[in-house]
Tab-separated table of C-alpha atoms in Angstrom:
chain	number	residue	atom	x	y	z
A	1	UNK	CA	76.054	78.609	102.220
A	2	UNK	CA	74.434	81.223	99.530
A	3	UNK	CA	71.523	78.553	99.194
A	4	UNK	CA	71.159	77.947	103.224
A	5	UNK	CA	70.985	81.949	103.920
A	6	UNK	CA	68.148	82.653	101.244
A	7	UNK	CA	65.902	79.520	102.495
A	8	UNK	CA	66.528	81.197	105.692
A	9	UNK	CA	66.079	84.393	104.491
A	10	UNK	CA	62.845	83.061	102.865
A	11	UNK	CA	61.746	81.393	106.026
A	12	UNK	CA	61.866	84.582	108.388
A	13	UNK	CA	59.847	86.844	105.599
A	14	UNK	CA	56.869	83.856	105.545
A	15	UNK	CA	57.662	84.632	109.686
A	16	UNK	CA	57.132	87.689	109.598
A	17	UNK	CA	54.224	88.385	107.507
A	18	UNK	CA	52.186	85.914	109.235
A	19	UNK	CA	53.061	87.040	112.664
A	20	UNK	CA	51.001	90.445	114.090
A	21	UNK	CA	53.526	91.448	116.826
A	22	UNK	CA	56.243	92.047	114.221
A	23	UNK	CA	56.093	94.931	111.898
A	24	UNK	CA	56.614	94.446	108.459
A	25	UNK	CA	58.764	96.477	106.338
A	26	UNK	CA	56.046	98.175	103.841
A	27	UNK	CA	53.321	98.645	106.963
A	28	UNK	CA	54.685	101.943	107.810
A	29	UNK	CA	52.984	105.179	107.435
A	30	UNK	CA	54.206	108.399	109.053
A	31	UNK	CA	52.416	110.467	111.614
A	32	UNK	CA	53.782	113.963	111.634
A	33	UNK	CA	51.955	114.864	115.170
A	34	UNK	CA	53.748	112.118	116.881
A	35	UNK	CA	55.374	112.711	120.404
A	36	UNK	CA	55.987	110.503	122.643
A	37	UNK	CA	57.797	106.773	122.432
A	38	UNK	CA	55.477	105.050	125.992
A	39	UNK	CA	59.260	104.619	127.699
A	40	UNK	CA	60.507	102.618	124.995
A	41	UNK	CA	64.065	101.443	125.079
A	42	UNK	CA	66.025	102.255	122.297
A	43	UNK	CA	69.194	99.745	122.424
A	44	UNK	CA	72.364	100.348	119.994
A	45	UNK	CA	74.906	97.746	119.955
A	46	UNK	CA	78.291	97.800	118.681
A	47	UNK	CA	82.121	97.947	119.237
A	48	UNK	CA	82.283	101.740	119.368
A	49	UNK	CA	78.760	102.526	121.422
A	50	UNK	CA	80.975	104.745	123.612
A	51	UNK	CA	80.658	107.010	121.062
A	52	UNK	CA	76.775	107.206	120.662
A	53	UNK	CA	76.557	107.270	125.317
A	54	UNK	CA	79.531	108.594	126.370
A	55	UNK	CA	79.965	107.250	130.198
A	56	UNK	CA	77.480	104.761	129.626
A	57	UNK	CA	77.890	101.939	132.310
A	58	UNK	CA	77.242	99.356	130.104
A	59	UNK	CA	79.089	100.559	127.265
A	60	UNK	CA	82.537	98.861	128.638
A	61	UNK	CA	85.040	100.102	126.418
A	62	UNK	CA	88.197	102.546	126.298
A	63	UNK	CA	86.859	105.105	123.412
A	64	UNK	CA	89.832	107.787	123.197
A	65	UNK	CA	88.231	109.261	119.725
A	66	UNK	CA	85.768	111.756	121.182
A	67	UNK	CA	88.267	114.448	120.738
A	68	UNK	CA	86.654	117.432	123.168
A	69	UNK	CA	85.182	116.842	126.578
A	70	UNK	CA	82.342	119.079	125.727
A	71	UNK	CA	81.102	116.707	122.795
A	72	UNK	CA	80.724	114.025	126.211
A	73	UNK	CA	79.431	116.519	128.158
A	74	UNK	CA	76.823	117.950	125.327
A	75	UNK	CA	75.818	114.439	124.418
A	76	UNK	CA	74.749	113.117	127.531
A	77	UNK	CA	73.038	116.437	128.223
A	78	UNK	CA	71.425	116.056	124.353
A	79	UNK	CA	70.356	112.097	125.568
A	80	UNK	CA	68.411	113.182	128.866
A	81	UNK	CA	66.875	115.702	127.041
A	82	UNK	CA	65.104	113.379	124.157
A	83	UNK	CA	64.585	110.739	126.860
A	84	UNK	CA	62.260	113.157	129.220
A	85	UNK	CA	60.717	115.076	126.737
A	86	UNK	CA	60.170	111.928	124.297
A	87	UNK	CA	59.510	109.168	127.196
A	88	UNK	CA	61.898	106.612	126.457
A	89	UNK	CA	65.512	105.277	127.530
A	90	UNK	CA	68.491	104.983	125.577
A	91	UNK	CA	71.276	102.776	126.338
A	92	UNK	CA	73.931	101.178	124.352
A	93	UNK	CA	75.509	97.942	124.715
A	94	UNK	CA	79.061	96.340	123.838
A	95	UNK	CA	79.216	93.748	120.935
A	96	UNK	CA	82.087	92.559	118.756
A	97	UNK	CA	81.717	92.933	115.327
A	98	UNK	CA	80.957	88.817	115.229
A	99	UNK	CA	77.503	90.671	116.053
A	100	UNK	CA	77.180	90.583	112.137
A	101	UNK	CA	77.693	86.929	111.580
A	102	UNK	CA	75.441	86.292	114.531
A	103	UNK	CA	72.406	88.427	113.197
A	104	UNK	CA	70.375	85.585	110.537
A	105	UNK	CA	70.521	82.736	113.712
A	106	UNK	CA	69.877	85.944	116.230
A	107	UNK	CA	66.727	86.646	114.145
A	108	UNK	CA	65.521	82.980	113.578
A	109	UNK	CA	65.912	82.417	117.060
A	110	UNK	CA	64.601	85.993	118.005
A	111	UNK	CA	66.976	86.756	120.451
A	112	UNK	CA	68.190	90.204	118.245
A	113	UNK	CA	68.099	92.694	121.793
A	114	UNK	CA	68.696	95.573	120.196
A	115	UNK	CA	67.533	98.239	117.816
A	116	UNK	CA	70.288	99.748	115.867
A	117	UNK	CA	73.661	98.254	115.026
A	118	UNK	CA	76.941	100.363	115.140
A	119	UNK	CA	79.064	98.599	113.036
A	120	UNK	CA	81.484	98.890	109.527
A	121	UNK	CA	79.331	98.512	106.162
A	122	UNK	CA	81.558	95.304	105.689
A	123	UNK	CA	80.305	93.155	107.477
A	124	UNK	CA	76.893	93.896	106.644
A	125	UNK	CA	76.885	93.312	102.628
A	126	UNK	CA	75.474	89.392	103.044
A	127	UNK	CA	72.960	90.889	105.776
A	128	UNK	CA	71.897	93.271	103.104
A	129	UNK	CA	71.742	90.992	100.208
A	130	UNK	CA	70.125	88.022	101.970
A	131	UNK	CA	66.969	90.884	103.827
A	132	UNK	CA	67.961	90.783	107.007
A	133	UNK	CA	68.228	94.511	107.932
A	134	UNK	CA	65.394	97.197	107.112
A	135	UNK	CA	66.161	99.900	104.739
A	136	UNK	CA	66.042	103.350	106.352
A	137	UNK	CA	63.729	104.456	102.987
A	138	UNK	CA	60.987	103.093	105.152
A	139	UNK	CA	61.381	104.531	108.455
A	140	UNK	CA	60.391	107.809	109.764
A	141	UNK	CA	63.577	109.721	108.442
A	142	UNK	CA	64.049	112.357	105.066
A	143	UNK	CA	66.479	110.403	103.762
A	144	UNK	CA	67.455	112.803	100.945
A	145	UNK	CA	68.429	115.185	103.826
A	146	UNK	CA	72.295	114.663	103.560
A	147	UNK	CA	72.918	117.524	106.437
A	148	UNK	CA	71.845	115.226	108.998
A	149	UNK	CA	72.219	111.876	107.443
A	150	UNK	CA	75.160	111.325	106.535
A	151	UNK	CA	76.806	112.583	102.619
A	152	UNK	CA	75.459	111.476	99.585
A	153	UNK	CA	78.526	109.587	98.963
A	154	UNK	CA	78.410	107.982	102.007
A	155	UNK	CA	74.691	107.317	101.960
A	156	UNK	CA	75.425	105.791	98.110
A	157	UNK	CA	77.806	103.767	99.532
A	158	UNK	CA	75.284	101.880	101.915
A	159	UNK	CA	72.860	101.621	99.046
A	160	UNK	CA	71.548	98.243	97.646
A	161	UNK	CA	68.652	98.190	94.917
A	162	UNK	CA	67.875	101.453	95.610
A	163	UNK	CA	67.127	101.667	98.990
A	164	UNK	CA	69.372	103.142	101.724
A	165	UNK	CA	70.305	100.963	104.597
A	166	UNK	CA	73.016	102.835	106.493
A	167	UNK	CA	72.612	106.409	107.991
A	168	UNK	CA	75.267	108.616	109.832
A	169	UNK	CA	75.047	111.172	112.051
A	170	UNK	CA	76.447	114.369	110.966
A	171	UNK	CA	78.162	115.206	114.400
A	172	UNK	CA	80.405	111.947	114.102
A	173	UNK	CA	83.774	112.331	112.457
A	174	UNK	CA	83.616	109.391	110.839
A	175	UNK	CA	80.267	110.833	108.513
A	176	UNK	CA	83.128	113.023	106.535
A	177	UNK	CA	85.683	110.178	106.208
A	178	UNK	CA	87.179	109.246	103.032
A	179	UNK	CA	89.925	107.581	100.885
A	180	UNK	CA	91.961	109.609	98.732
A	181	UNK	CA	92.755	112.579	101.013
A	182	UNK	CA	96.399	114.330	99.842
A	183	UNK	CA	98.744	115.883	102.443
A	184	UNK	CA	101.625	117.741	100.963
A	185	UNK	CA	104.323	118.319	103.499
A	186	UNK	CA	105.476	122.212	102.465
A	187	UNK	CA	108.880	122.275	104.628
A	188	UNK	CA	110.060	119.710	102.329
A	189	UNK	CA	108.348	120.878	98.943
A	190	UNK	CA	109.327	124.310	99.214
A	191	UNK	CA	113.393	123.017	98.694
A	192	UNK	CA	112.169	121.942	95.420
A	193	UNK	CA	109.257	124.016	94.367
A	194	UNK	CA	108.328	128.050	94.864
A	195	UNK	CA	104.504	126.526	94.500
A	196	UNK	CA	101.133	126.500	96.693
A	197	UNK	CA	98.978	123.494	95.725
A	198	UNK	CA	96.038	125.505	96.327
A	199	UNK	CA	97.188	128.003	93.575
A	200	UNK	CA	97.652	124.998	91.298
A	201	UNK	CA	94.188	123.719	92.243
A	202	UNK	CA	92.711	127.436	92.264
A	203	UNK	CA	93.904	128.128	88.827
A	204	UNK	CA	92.967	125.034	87.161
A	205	UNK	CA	96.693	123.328	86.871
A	206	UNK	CA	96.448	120.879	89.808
A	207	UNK	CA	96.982	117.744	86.923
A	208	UNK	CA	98.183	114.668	86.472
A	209	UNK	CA	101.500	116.046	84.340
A	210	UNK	CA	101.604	118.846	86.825
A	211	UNK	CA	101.966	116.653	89.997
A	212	UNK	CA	104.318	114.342	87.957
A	213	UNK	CA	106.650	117.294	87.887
A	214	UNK	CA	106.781	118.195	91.243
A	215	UNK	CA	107.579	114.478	91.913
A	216	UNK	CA	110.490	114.306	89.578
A	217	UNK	CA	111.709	117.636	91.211
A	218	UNK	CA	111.588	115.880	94.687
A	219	UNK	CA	113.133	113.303	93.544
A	220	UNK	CA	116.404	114.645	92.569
A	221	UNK	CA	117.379	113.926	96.220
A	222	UNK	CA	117.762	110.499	97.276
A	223	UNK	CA	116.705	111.256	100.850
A	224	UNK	CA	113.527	112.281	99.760
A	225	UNK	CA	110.078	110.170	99.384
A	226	UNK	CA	108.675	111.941	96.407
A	227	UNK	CA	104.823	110.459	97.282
A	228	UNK	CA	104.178	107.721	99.969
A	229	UNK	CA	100.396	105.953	100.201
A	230	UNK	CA	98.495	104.142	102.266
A	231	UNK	CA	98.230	101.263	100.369
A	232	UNK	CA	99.100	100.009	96.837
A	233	UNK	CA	94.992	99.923	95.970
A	234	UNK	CA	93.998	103.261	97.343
A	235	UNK	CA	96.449	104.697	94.908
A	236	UNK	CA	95.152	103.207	91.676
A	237	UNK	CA	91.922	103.653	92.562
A	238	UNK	CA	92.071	107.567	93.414
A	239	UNK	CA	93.989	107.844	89.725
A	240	UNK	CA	91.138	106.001	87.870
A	241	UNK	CA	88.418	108.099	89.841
A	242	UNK	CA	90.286	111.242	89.795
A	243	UNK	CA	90.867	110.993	85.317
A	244	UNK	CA	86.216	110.608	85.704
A	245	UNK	CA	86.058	106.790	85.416
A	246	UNK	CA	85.460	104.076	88.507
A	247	UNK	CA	85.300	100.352	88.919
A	248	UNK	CA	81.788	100.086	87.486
A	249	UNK	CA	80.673	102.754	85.206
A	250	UNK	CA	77.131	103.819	84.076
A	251	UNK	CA	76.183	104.480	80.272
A	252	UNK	CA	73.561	107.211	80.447
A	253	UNK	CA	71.914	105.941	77.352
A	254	UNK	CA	72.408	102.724	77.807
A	255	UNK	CA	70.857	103.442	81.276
A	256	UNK	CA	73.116	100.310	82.132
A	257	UNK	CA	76.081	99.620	84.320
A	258	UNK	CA	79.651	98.380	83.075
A	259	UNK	CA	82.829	96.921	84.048
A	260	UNK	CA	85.121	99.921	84.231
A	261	UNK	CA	88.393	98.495	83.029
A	262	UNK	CA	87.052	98.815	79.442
A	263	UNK	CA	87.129	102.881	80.137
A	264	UNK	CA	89.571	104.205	77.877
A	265	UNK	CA	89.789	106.656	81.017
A	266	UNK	CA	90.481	104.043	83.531
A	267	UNK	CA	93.178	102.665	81.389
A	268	UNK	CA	94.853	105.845	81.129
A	269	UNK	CA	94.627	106.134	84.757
A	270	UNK	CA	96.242	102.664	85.021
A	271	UNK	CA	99.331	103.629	83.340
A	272	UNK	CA	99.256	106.771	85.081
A	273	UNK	CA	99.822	105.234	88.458
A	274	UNK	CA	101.913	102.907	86.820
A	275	UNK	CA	104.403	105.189	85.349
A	276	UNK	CA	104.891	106.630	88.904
A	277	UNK	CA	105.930	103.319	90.220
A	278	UNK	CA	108.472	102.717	87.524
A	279	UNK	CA	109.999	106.244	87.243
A	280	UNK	CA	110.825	105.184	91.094
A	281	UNK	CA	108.650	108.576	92.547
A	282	UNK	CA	106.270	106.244	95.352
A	283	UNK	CA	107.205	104.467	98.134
A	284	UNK	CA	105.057	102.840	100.789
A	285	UNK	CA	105.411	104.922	104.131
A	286	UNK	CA	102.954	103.932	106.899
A	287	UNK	CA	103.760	106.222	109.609
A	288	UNK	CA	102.197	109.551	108.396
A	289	UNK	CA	101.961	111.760	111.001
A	290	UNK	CA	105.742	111.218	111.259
A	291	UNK	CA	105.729	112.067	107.576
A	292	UNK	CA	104.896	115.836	108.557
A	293	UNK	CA	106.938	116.504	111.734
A	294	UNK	CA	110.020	115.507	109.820
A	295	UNK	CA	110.561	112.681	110.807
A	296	UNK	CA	110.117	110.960	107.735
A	297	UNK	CA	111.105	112.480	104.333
A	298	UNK	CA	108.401	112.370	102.247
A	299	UNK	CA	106.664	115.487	100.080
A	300	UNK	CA	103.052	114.089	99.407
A	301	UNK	CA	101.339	111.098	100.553
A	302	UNK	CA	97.849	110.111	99.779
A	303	UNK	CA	95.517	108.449	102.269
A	304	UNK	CA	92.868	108.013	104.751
A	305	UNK	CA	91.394	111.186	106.254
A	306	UNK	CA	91.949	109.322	109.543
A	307	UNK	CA	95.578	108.996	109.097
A	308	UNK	CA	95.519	112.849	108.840
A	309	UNK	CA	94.882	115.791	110.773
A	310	UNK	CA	96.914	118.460	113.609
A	311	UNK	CA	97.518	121.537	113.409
A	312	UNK	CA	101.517	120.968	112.162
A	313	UNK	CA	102.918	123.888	110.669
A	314	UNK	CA	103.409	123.212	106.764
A	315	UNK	CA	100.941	120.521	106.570
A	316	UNK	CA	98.995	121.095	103.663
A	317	UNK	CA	95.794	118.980	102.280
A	318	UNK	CA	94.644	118.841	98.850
A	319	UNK	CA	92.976	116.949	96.622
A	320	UNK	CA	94.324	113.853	94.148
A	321	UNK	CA	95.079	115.636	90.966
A	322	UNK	CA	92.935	115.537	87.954
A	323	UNK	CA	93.522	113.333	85.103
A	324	UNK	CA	93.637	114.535	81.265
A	325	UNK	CA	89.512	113.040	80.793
A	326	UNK	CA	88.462	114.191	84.277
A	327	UNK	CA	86.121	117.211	84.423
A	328	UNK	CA	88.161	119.476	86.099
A	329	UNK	CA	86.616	120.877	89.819
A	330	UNK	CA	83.904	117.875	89.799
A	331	UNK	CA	85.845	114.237	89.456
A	332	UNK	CA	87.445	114.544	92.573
A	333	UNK	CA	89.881	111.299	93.361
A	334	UNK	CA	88.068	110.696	96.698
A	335	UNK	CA	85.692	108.360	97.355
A	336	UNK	CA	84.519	105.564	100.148
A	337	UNK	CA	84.173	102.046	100.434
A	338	UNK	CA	82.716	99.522	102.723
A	339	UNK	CA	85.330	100.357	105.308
A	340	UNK	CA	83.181	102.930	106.866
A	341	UNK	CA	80.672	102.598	110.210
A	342	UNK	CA	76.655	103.253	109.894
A	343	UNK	CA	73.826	102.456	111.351
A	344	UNK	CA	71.867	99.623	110.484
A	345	UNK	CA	68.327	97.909	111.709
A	346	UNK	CA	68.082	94.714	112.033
A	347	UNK	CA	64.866	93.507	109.984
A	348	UNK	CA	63.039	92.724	113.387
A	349	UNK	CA	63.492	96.351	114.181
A	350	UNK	CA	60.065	98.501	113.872
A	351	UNK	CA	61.665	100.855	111.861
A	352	UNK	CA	58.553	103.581	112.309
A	353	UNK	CA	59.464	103.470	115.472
A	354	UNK	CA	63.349	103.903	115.111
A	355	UNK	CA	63.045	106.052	112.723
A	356	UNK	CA	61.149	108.838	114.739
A	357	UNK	CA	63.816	107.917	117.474
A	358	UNK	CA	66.463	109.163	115.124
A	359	UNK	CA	64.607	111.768	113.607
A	360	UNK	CA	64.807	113.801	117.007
A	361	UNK	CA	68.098	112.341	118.329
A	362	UNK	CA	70.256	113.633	114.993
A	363	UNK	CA	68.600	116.691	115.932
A	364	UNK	CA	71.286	119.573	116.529
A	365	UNK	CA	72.761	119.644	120.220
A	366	UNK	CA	71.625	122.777	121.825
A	367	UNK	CA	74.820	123.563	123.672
A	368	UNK	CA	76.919	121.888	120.686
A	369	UNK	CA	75.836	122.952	117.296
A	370	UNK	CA	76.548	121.929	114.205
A	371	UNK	CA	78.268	125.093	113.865
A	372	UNK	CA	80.175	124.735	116.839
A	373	UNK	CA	81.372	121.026	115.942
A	374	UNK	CA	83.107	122.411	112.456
A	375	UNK	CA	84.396	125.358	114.292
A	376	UNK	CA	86.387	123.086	116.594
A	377	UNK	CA	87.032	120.735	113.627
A	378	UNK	CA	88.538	123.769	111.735
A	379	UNK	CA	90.615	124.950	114.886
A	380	UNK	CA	92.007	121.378	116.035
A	381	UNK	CA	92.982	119.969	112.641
A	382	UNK	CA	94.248	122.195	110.080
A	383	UNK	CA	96.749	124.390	109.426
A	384	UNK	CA	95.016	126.956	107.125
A	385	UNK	CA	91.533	127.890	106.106
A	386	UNK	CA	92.389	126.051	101.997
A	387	UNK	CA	92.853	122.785	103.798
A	388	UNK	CA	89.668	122.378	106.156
A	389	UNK	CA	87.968	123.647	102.789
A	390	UNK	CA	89.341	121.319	100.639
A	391	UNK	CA	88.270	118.242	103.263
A	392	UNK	CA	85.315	119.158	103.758
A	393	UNK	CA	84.797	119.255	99.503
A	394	UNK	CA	86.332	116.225	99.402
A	395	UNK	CA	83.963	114.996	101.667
A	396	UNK	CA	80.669	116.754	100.363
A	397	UNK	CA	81.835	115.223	96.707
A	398	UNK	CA	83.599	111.724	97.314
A	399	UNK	CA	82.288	108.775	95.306
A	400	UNK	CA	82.241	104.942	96.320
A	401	UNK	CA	83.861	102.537	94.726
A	402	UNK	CA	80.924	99.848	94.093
A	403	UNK	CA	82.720	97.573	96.494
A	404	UNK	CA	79.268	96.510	97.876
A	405	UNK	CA	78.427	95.200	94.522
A	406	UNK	CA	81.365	93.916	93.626
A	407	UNK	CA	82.054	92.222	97.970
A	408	UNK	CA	82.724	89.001	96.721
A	409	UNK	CA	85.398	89.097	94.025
A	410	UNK	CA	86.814	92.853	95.404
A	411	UNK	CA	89.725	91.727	96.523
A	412	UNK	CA	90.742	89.465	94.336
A	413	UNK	CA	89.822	92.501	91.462
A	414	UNK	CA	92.021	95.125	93.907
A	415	UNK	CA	95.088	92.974	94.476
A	416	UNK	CA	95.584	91.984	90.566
A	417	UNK	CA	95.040	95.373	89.643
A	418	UNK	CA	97.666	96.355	92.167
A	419	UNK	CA	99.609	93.597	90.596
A	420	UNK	CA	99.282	94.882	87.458
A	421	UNK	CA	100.733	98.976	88.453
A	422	UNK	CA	103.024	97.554	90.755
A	423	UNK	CA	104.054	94.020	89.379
A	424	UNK	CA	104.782	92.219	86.406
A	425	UNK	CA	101.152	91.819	85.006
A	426	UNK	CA	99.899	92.928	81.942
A	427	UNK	CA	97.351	95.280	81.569
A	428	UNK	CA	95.521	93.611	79.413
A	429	UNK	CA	95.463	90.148	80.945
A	430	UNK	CA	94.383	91.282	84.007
A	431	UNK	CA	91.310	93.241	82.062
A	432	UNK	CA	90.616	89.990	80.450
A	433	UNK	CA	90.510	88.165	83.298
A	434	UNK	CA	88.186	89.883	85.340
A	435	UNK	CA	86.057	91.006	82.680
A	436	UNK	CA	83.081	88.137	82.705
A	437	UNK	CA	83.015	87.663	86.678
A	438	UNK	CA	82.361	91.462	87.428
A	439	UNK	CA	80.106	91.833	84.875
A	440	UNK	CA	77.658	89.196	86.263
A	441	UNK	CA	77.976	90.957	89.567
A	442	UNK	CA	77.510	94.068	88.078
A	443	UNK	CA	74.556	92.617	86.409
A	444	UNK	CA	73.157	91.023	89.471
A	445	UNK	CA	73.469	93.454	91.631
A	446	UNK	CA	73.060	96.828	89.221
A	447	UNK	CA	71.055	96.137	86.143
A	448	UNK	CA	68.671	93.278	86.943
């Protein structure tokens, strides 16, 4: 199948470099005085378009996730504007996310109707590897300006050989999403603890042994849940990234990447998360707004951002805690993976073109500003001032966890680690066992 895609991907570049009416990727120059689009159509496709044209007719699908009426309203307002003033039509159109296995015959067969896909990084990896989508570093767009598109994290995250192919809006929720978010239920800490995590994390004590403690003093009642997660993985891999090691590391002098499990720091991390299992302080919990209205006894829980957020007095959000090698204030345990929605063009795309689309449609909404969106954010979400501060840290500073590079064997890596904190399996067996496939990812897809 590998073979099959890069003849075909070979077969559509000889296309499209022999064919005048399709732009090819490196043809692109800017042109700063340029105005108007000649009533283009600009067509984004997805699952979630609703998002992108609220009440659009053809965008037939039940999106409850625009949280404030006035986003809708502002939006659609924001979309009339750039069409009259910029001459050209915007209108978004339901697809599954199949759309992704779809896109090589699509393209082949050039029947790809659209100009932007809306769809999670995941199922995009092969479409990236094999050339099939246009990196943005060759449209129209300052892509080094992370206010409007999209975190450096999260841009990093969509990166492939250097060269950026996802981009995010910044007035989308989703654009300050991440893994590794810590809520700390307060009305069931305080029993325990006189403490304020923020104090902790303000004075330079929010640690590994310090969060350890708490847990143990949690513990002492059987009722209790000392720290639930979302899953087994998300919780190994916010220890390793939170003591300043990751999946793949990079040796400065080397100038080379590495598998991470030989990181003294990542092991250390490892046994970390496993001595938490087996001193009996984690449990899975699933249900965690429940978590924080009572209903379910449990003190911390790390997650999600989604899986977090209301204004529920003695909800509390922090950060993972730092680990004895991290640099304290800097190696946050937050990061992203390919679980996250950007958008992508498809390598028939003119991406000049696009790109000056998006240039003046991530433009600030004149009766919704930037301003105006965190305001609201602030005001519908938190609690208290040190959480919405902390997120939006967490969110400025989160990592990825190479799972682009590593797409292939990732799970397989992520459930034998889990295996390993969690299970019966040696540390060192499952280093050893993993250690010559990732590095010839890491090798094909990092240092070659």
């Amino acid at each position: 199948m590998k073979n099959l895609l890069k003849i075909a991907a070979l077969i559509l570049i000889l296309a499209l470099t022999s064919c005048s009416t399709v732009p090819q990727l490196l043809s692109f120059l800017p042109e700063t005085d340029y105005k108007g689009f000649g009533g283009k159509e600009f067509v984004i496709k997805g699952s979630w378009v609703e998002s992108w044209t609220p009440g659009s007719k053809e965008a037939d699908v039940d999106y409850d996730n625009v949280a404030l009426s006035l986003f809708d309203d502002s939006l659609l307002a924001h979309n009339a504007k750039i069409m009259e003033e910029y001459d050209c039509t915007i209108t978004a159109k339901w697809a599954s996310d199949s759309m992704a296995e779809s896109l090589v015959t699509d393209v082949l067969a050039n029947t790809v109707d659209y100009d932007l896909m809306d769809i999670n990084l995941k199922y995009m990896v092969n479409n990236i590897k094999f050339g099939f989508v246009n990196p943005w570093d060759y449209a129209d767009i300052d892509i080094s300006d992370t206010e409007k598109y999209g975190a450096p994290g999260y841009l990093t995250a969509a990166e492939y050989k250097g060269l950026h192919y996802g981009i995010w809006s910044h007035y989308w929720r989703e654009g300050i999403e991440f893994r590794g978010l810590m809520g700390v239920n307060n009305n069931i800490l305080s029993k325990f603890a006189d403490v304020s995590v923020h104090e902790l994390y303000e004075d330079g004590k929010w640690t590994f042994d310090e969060f350890k403690n708490l847990l143990r003093l949690c513990s002492v009642d059987e009722s209790i849940h000392p720290l639930s997660y979302y899953d087994e993985r998300m919780l190994v891999i916010c220890s390793i990234i939170a003591n300043g090691s990751n999946l793949v590391v990079y040796d400065e002098s080397l100038e080379q990447y590495s598998y991470g499990m030989l990181d003294p720091k990542a092991v250390t991390a490892i046994e970390y998360a496993k001595s938490l299992v087996d001193e009996g302080l984690t449990v899975a919990e699933y249900d965690f707004y429940a978590c924080f209205r009572n209903e379910q006894q449990t003190a911390f829980t790390v997650t999600e951002t989604w899986c977090l957020g209301g204004d529920i007095e003695g909800m509390d959000m922090i950060c993972f805690p730092f680990g004895p090698d991290a640099e304290y204030g800097k190696d946050f345990g937050a990061y992203r993976s390919t679980n996250n929605r950007y958008l992508f063009m498809p390598i028939t795309t003119d991406s000049g073109e696009v790109g000056k689309f998006v240039n003046v449609w991530f433009e600030e909404i004149d009766e919704y500003p930037k301003s105006m969106v965190l305001e609201n954010f602030r005001n519908n979400e938190f609690f208290n001032d040190e959480s919405y501060n902390m997120w939006m840290t967490l969110a400025e500073n989160a990592t990825y966890d190479y799972a682009f590079e590593l797409y292939e064997t990732y799970d397989l890596f992520c459930d034998d680690l889990t295996e390993t904190v969690f299970g019966n399996r040696s540390l060192s067996s499952f280093i050893d066992a993993h250690e010559s496939r990732i590095t010839s990812y890491i090798d094909e897809m990092l240092n070659n």
